[in-house]
Short mmCIF file of C-alpha atoms in Angstrom, two decimals:
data_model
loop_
_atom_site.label_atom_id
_atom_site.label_comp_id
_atom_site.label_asym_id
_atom_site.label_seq_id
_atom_site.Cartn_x
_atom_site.Cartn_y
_atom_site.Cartn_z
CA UNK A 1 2.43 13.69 -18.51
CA UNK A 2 3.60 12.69 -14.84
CA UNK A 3 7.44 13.18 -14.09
CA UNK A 4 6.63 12.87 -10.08
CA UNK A 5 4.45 10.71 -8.11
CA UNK A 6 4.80 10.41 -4.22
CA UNK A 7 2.73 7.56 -3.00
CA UNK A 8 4.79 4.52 -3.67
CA UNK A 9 7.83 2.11 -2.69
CA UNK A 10 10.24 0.73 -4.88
CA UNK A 11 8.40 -2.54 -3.44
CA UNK A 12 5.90 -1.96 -5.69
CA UNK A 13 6.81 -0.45 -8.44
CA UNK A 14 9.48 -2.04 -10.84
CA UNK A 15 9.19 0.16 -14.04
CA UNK A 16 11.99 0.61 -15.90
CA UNK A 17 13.43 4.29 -15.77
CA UNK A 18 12.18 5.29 -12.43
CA UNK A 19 14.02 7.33 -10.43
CA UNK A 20 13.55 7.43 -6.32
CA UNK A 21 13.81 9.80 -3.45
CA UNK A 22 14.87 9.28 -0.08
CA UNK A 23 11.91 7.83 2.00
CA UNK A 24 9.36 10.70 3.08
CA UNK A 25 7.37 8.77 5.47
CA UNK A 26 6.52 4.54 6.27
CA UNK A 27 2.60 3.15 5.91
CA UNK A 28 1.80 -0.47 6.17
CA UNK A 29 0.37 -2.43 3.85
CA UNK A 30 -3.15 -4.13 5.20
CA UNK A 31 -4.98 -7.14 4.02
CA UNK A 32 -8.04 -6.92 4.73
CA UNK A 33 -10.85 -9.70 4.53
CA UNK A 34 -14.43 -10.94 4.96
CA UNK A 35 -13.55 -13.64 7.79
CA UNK A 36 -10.74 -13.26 10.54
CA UNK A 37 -7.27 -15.19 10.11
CA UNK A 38 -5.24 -15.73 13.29
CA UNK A 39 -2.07 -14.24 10.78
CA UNK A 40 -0.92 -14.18 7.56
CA UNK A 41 0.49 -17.92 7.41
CA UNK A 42 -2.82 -19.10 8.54
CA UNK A 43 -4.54 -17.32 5.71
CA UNK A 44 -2.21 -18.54 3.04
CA UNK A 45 -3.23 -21.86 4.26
CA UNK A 46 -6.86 -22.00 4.25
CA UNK A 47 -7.92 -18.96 1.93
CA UNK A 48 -9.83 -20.29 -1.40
CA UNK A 49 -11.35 -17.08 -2.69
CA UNK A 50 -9.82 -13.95 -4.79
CA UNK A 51 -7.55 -11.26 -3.93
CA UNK A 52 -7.78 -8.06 -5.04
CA UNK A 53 -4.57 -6.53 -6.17
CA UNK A 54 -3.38 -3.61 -8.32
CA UNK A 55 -2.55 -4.53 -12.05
CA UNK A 56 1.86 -3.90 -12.06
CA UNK A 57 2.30 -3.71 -8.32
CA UNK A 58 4.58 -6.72 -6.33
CA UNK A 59 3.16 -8.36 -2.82
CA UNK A 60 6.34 -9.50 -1.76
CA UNK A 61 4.28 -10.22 1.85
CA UNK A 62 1.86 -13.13 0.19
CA UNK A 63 3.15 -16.19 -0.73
CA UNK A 64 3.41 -16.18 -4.99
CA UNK A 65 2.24 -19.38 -5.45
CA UNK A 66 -1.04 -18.63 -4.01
CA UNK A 67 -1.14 -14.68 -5.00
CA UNK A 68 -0.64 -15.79 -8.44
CA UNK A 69 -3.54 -18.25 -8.37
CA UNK A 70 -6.01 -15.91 -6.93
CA UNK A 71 -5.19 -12.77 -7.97
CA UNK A 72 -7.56 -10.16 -9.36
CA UNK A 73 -5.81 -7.47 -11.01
CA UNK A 74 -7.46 -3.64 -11.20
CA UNK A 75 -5.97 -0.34 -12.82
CA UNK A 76 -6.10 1.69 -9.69
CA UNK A 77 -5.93 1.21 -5.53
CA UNK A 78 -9.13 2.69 -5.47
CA UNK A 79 -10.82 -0.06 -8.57
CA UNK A 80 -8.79 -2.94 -6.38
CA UNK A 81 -10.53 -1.44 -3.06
CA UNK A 82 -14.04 -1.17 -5.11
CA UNK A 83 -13.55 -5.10 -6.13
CA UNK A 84 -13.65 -5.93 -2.33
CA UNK A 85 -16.60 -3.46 -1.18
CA UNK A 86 -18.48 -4.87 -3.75
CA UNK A 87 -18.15 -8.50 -3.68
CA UNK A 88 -16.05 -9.13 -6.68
CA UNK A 89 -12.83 -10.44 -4.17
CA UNK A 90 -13.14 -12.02 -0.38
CA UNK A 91 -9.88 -10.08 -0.03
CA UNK A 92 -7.51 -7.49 -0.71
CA UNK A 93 -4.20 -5.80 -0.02
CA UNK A 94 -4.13 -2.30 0.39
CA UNK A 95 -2.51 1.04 1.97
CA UNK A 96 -3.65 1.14 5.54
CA UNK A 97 -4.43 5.11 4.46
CA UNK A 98 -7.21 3.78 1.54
CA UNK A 99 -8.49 1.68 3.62
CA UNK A 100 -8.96 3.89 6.59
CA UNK A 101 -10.70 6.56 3.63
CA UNK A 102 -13.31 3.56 2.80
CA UNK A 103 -15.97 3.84 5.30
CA UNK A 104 -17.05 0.42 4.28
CA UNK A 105 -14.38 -1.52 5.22
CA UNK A 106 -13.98 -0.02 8.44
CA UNK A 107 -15.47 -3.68 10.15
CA UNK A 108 -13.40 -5.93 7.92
CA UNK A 109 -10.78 -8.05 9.69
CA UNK A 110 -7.81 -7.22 9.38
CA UNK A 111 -4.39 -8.06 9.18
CA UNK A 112 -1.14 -6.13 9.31
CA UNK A 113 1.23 -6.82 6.40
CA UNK A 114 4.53 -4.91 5.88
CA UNK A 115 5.75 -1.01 6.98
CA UNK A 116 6.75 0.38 3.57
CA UNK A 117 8.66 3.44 2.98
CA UNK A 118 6.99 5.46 0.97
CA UNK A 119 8.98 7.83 -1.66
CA UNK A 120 8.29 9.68 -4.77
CA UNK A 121 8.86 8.11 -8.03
CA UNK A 122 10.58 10.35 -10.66
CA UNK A 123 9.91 9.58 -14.30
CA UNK A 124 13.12 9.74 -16.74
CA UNK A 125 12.05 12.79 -18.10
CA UNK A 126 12.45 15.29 -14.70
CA UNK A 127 15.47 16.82 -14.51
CA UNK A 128 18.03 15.89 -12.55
CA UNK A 129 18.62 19.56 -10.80
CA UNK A 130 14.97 19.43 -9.77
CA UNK A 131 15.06 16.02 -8.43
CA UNK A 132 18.47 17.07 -6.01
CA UNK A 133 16.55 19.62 -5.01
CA UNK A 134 13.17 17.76 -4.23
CA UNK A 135 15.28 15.50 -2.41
CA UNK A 136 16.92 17.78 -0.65
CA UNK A 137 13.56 18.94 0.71
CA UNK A 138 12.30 15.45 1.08
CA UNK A 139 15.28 15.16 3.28
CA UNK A 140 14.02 18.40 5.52
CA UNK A 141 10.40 17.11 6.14
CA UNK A 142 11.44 13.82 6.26
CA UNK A 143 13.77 15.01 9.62
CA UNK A 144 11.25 16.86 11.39
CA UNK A 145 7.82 13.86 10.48
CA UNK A 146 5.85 16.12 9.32
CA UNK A 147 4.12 13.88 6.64
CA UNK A 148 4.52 10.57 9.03
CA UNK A 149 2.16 12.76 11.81
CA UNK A 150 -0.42 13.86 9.82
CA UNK A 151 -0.54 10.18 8.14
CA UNK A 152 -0.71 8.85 11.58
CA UNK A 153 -2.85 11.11 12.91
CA UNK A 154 -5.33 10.10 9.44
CA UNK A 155 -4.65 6.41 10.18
CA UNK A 156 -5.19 6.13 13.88
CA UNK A 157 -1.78 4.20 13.68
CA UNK A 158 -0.37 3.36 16.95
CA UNK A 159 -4.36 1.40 17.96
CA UNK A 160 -4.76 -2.33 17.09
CA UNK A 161 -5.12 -2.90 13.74
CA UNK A 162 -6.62 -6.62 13.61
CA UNK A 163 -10.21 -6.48 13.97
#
């Protein structure tokens, strides 16, 4: 059973029940691709191919129209990520911290999307004294960056990010 998971953005997820903390840190959402786009209204225009989403999570970034005619759902970031490295999609939307883990991808064009705040998702089930006090913490390391330097530091964020 998982009562806490602290990866995500209320952007994202929309199941019923959840619970969120206070943000603990931003990333940016990335698509990345197999040919170069000058920006994102320029790819909605002349993209034709798939895009490689996670099954349950929202793009508000991408038109819908178009996401919802190409999309190609996995169960995981990682499966979604896989899809592209493989072939399966010409494109895919992604964490800017997965996609700096796949070595593969590393000489994909990019593009920047959207700076998310990331929190922690609390199932119904926790308790609501441990989630005050998680937050409460969340609130602490959330003052001082902690997370947001050593994500940074990981992500090389603050260097050009289309390729």
């Amino acid at each position: 059973r998982l009562d806490m998971y602290c990866h995500s953005s209320p952007r994202w997820l929309t199941t019923a029940g959840l619970s969120w903390s206070p943000a603990l840190m931003r990333v940016r959402d990335m698509l990345v691709t197999r040919q170069p786009y000058q920006d994102l209204a320029s790819f909605e225009q002349q993209y034709t191919g798939r895009i490689s989403t996670v099954k349950g999570y929202n793009y508000v970034e991408i038109n819908q129209q178009l996401l919802a005619q190409r999309r190609r759902d996995a169960a995981t970031p990682t499966q979604m990520l896989q899809a592209f490295v493989t072939g399966s999609a010409d494109a895919a939307i992604v964490s800017e911290a997965l996609l700096t883990y796949y070595q593969e991808t590393q000489t994909a064009p990019r593009l920047a999307l959207y700076d998310n705040a990331l929190h922690c998702a609390y199932a119904p089930s926790l308790d609501s004294t441990l989630q005050q006090q998680l937050n409460t913490r969340i609130i602490e390391l959330a003052k001082t960056d902690s997370y947001q330097l050593i994500y940074d530091s990981y992500t090389g964020k603050g260097q050009e990010v289309r390729r």
